[in-house]
PDB file of C-alpha atoms in Angstrom:
ATOM      1  CA  GLN A   9      11.579  13.108   0.936  1.00 83.00           C
ATOM      2  CA  VAL A  10      11.025  11.361  -2.365  1.00 84.00           C
ATOM      3  CA  GLN A  11       7.678  12.073  -3.948  1.00 91.00           C
ATOM      4  CA  LEU A  12       5.760  11.062  -7.043  1.00 96.00           C
ATOM      5  CA  VAL A  13       2.600  13.075  -7.595  1.00 95.00           C
ATOM      6  CA  GLU A  14       0.190  12.097 -10.365  1.00 96.00           C
ATOM      7  CA  SER A  15      -2.474  14.299 -11.887  1.00 96.00           C
ATOM      8  CA  GLY A  16      -4.682  14.523 -14.950  1.00 97.00           C
ATOM      9  CA  GLY A  17      -7.163  11.721 -14.419  1.00 97.00           C
ATOM     10  CA  GLY A  18     -10.884  12.118 -14.915  1.00 97.00           C
ATOM     11  CA  LEU A  19     -13.993  11.002 -16.719  1.00 98.00           C
ATOM     12  CA  VAL A  20     -13.777  10.836 -20.507  1.00 98.00           C
ATOM     13  CA  PRO A  21     -16.074   9.347 -23.173  1.00 98.00           C
ATOM     14  CA  PRO A  22     -14.928   6.440 -25.335  1.00 98.00           C
ATOM     15  CA  GLY A  23     -12.649   7.674 -28.080  1.00 98.00           C
ATOM     16  CA  GLY A  24     -11.488  10.602 -26.007  1.00 98.00           C
ATOM     17  CA  SER A  25      -8.039  11.593 -24.808  1.00 98.00           C
ATOM     18  CA  LEU A  26      -6.336  12.356 -21.525  1.00 98.00           C
ATOM     19  CA  THR A  27      -2.822  13.232 -20.503  1.00 98.00           C
ATOM     20  CA  LEU A  28      -1.552  12.066 -17.132  1.00 98.00           C
ATOM     21  CA  SER A  29       1.381  13.773 -15.423  1.00 98.00           C
ATOM     22  CA  CYS A  30       3.720  12.506 -12.738  1.00 98.00           C
ATOM     23  CA  ALA A  31       5.926  15.021 -10.959  1.00 97.00           C
ATOM     24  CA  VAL A  32       9.002  13.184  -9.680  1.00 97.00           C
ATOM     25  CA  SER A  33      11.432  14.280  -7.010  1.00 95.00           C
ATOM     26  CA  GLN A  34      14.626  15.514  -8.596  1.00 92.00           C
ATOM     27  CA  SER A  35      16.766  13.111  -6.564  1.00 92.00           C
ATOM     28  CA  ILE A  36      15.396  10.109  -8.439  1.00 93.00           C
ATOM     29  CA  PHE A  37      14.642  11.671 -11.821  1.00 94.00           C
ATOM     30  CA  SER A  38      17.440  10.120 -13.806  1.00 91.00           C
ATOM     31  CA  ARG A  39      17.719   8.925 -17.387  1.00 89.00           C
ATOM     32  CA  HIS A  40      19.111   5.726 -15.844  1.00 92.00           C
ATOM     33  CA  ALA A  41      15.976   5.132 -13.781  1.00 95.00           C
ATOM     34  CA  PHE A  42      13.093   2.896 -14.790  1.00 97.00           C
ATOM     35  CA  MET A  43       9.968   5.058 -15.057  1.00 97.00           C
ATOM     36  CA  GLY A  44       6.610   3.512 -15.749  1.00 97.00           C
ATOM     37  CA  TRP A  45       2.867   3.890 -15.698  1.00 98.00           C
ATOM     38  CA  TYR A  46       0.796   1.062 -14.226  1.00 98.00           C
ATOM     39  CA  ARG A  47      -2.946   0.734 -14.019  1.00 98.00           C
ATOM     40  CA  GLN A  48      -5.242  -1.297 -11.845  1.00 98.00           C
ATOM     41  CA  ALA A  49      -8.842  -2.012 -12.747  1.00 95.00           C
ATOM     42  CA  PRO A  50     -11.339  -3.122 -10.102  1.00 89.00           C
ATOM     43  CA  GLY A  51     -10.819  -6.779  -9.252  1.00 92.00           C
ATOM     44  CA  LYS A  52      -7.686  -7.052 -11.378  1.00 95.00           C
ATOM     45  CA  GLU A  53      -3.972  -7.020 -10.761  1.00 96.00           C
ATOM     46  CA  ARG A  54      -1.887  -3.950 -11.365  1.00 97.00           C
ATOM     47  CA  GLU A  55      -0.355  -4.055 -14.836  1.00 97.00           C
ATOM     48  CA  LEU A  56       2.413  -2.139 -16.554  1.00 98.00           C
ATOM     49  CA  VAL A  57       1.102  -0.180 -19.532  1.00 98.00           C
ATOM     50  CA  ALA A  58       4.064   1.988 -20.557  1.00 98.00           C
ATOM     51  CA  SER A  59       7.590   2.631 -19.424  1.00 98.00           C
ATOM     52  CA  PHE A  60      11.031   4.034 -19.981  1.00 97.00           C
ATOM     53  CA  THR A  61      13.538   1.299 -19.321  1.00 96.00           C
ATOM     54  CA  SER A  62      16.754   2.094 -17.468  1.00 94.00           C
ATOM     55  CA  GLY A  63      18.375   2.142 -20.899  1.00 93.00           C
ATOM     56  CA  GLY A  64      15.973   4.827 -22.087  1.00 91.00           C
ATOM     57  CA  SER A  65      13.815   2.702 -24.385  1.00 96.00           C
ATOM     58  CA  ARG A  66      10.052   3.034 -24.420  1.00 97.00           C
ATOM     59  CA  THR A  67       7.873  -0.034 -23.917  1.00 98.00           C
ATOM     60  CA  TYR A  68       4.113  -0.489 -24.173  1.00 98.00           C
ATOM     61  CA  SER A  69       1.697  -3.252 -23.347  1.00 98.00           C
ATOM     62  CA  ASP A  70      -0.077  -4.767 -26.332  1.00 98.00           C
ATOM     63  CA  SER A  71      -3.389  -3.393 -25.096  1.00 97.00           C
ATOM     64  CA  VAL A  72      -2.260   0.246 -25.402  1.00 98.00           C
ATOM     65  CA  LYS A  73       0.317   0.114 -28.190  1.00 98.00           C
ATOM     66  CA  GLY A  74      -0.453   2.693 -30.846  1.00 98.00           C
ATOM     67  CA  ARG A  75      -2.825   4.612 -28.566  1.00 98.00           C
ATOM     68  CA  PHE A  76      -0.714   5.643 -25.561  1.00 98.00           C
ATOM     69  CA  THR A  77       2.580   7.549 -25.556  1.00 98.00           C
ATOM     70  CA  ILE A  78       4.956   7.916 -22.630  1.00 98.00           C
ATOM     71  CA  SER A  79       7.213  10.940 -22.542  1.00 97.00           C
ATOM     72  CA  ARG A  80       9.224  12.930 -20.036  1.00 96.00           C
ATOM     73  CA  ASP A  81      10.438  16.462 -19.537  1.00 96.00           C
ATOM     74  CA  THR A  82      13.824  16.582 -17.855  1.00 93.00           C
ATOM     75  CA  THR A  83      13.501  20.305 -17.154  1.00 94.00           C
ATOM     76  CA  GLN A  84      10.283  19.725 -15.210  1.00 95.00           C
ATOM     77  CA  ASN A  85      11.166  16.306 -13.701  1.00 96.00           C
ATOM     78  CA  THR A  86       7.851  15.068 -15.028  1.00 97.00           C
ATOM     79  CA  VAL A  87       6.724  11.929 -16.785  1.00 98.00           C
ATOM     80  CA  TYR A  88       3.631  12.014 -18.980  1.00 98.00           C
ATOM     81  CA  LEU A  89       1.220   9.484 -20.391  1.00 98.00           C
ATOM     82  CA  LEU A  90      -0.745  10.683 -23.394  1.00 98.00           C
ATOM     83  CA  MET A  91      -3.765   8.446 -23.874  1.00 98.00           C
ATOM     84  CA  ASN A  92      -5.717   8.581 -27.128  1.00 98.00           C
ATOM     85  CA  SER A  93      -8.662   6.576 -28.458  1.00 98.00           C
ATOM     86  CA  LEU A  94      -9.624   5.616 -24.939  1.00 98.00           C
ATOM     87  CA  LYS A  95     -11.767   2.538 -24.403  1.00 98.00           C
ATOM     88  CA  PRO A  96     -13.947   1.518 -21.453  1.00 97.00           C
ATOM     89  CA  GLU A  97     -11.405  -1.204 -20.672  1.00 96.00           C
ATOM     90  CA  ASP A  98      -8.802   1.517 -20.048  1.00 97.00           C
ATOM     91  CA  THR A  99     -10.717   2.435 -16.904  1.00 97.00           C
ATOM     92  CA  GLY A 100      -8.713   2.091 -13.736  1.00 98.00           C
ATOM     93  CA  LYS A 101      -6.406   3.796 -11.306  1.00 98.00           C
ATOM     94  CA  TYR A 102      -3.140   4.810 -12.911  1.00 98.00           C
ATOM     95  CA  TYR A 103       0.065   4.813 -10.902  1.00 98.00           C
ATOM     96  CA  CYS A 104       3.451   6.301 -11.625  1.00 98.00           C
ATOM     97  CA  ASN A 105       6.435   4.127 -10.698  1.00 98.00           C
ATOM     98  CA  VAL A 106      10.144   4.842 -10.498  1.00 97.00           C
ATOM     99  CA  GLN A 107      12.844   2.283  -9.801  1.00 97.00           C
ATOM    100  CA  TYR A 108      16.285   3.707  -9.113  1.00 95.00           C
ATOM    101  CA  ARG A 109      19.366   2.452  -7.335  1.00 95.00           C
ATOM    102  CA  GLY A 110      17.611  -0.572  -5.884  1.00 95.00           C
ATOM    103  CA  SER A 111      14.580   1.293  -4.552  1.00 96.00           C
ATOM    104  CA  THR A 112      11.024   1.421  -5.842  1.00 97.00           C
ATOM    105  CA  TYR A 113       8.731   4.413  -5.525  1.00 97.00           C
ATOM    106  CA  TRP A 114       5.007   4.776  -6.196  1.00 97.00           C
ATOM    107  CA  GLY A 115       2.659   7.680  -6.513  1.00 96.00           C
ATOM    108  CA  GLN A 116      -0.791   7.774  -4.952  1.00 96.00           C
ATOM    109  CA  GLY A 117      -2.557   7.124  -8.254  1.00 96.00           C
ATOM    110  CA  THR A 118      -5.053   8.999 -10.369  1.00 97.00           C
ATOM    111  CA  GLN A 119      -8.413   7.617 -11.488  1.00 98.00           C
ATOM    112  CA  VAL A 120      -9.293   7.341 -15.166  1.00 98.00           C
ATOM    113  CA  THR A 121     -12.856   6.438 -16.085  1.00 98.00           C
ATOM    114  CA  VAL A 122     -13.858   5.893 -19.703  1.00 98.00           C
ATOM    115  CA  SER A 123     -17.611   5.929 -20.027  1.00 97.00           C
ATOM    116  CA  SER A 124     -20.367   7.544 -22.010  1.00 95.00           C
TER     117      SER A 124
END
């Protein structure tokens, strides 16, 4: 059974940092897969914030560029999102997403709250 399991969310003050992790089933952890982090704030649509394209390039939304870094560990089948200089508008539920061989997979999400 394919699984994506996120962890690492929490409450952090503005300017703080968090690292999110997404453990991905080995069967879909491929350098040819699209792997991304989305977030959804209350009352807003889910948006893509960072990704590895199927070609292996990193992409970032304008709102997080320069503050967030996506990375992955192929030995651990894990995708990470390092978030620095967090702002209250970064608050939301963060979801890991993998698209591979015509199928799309989502994790259950992890909550990030940026507040003093």
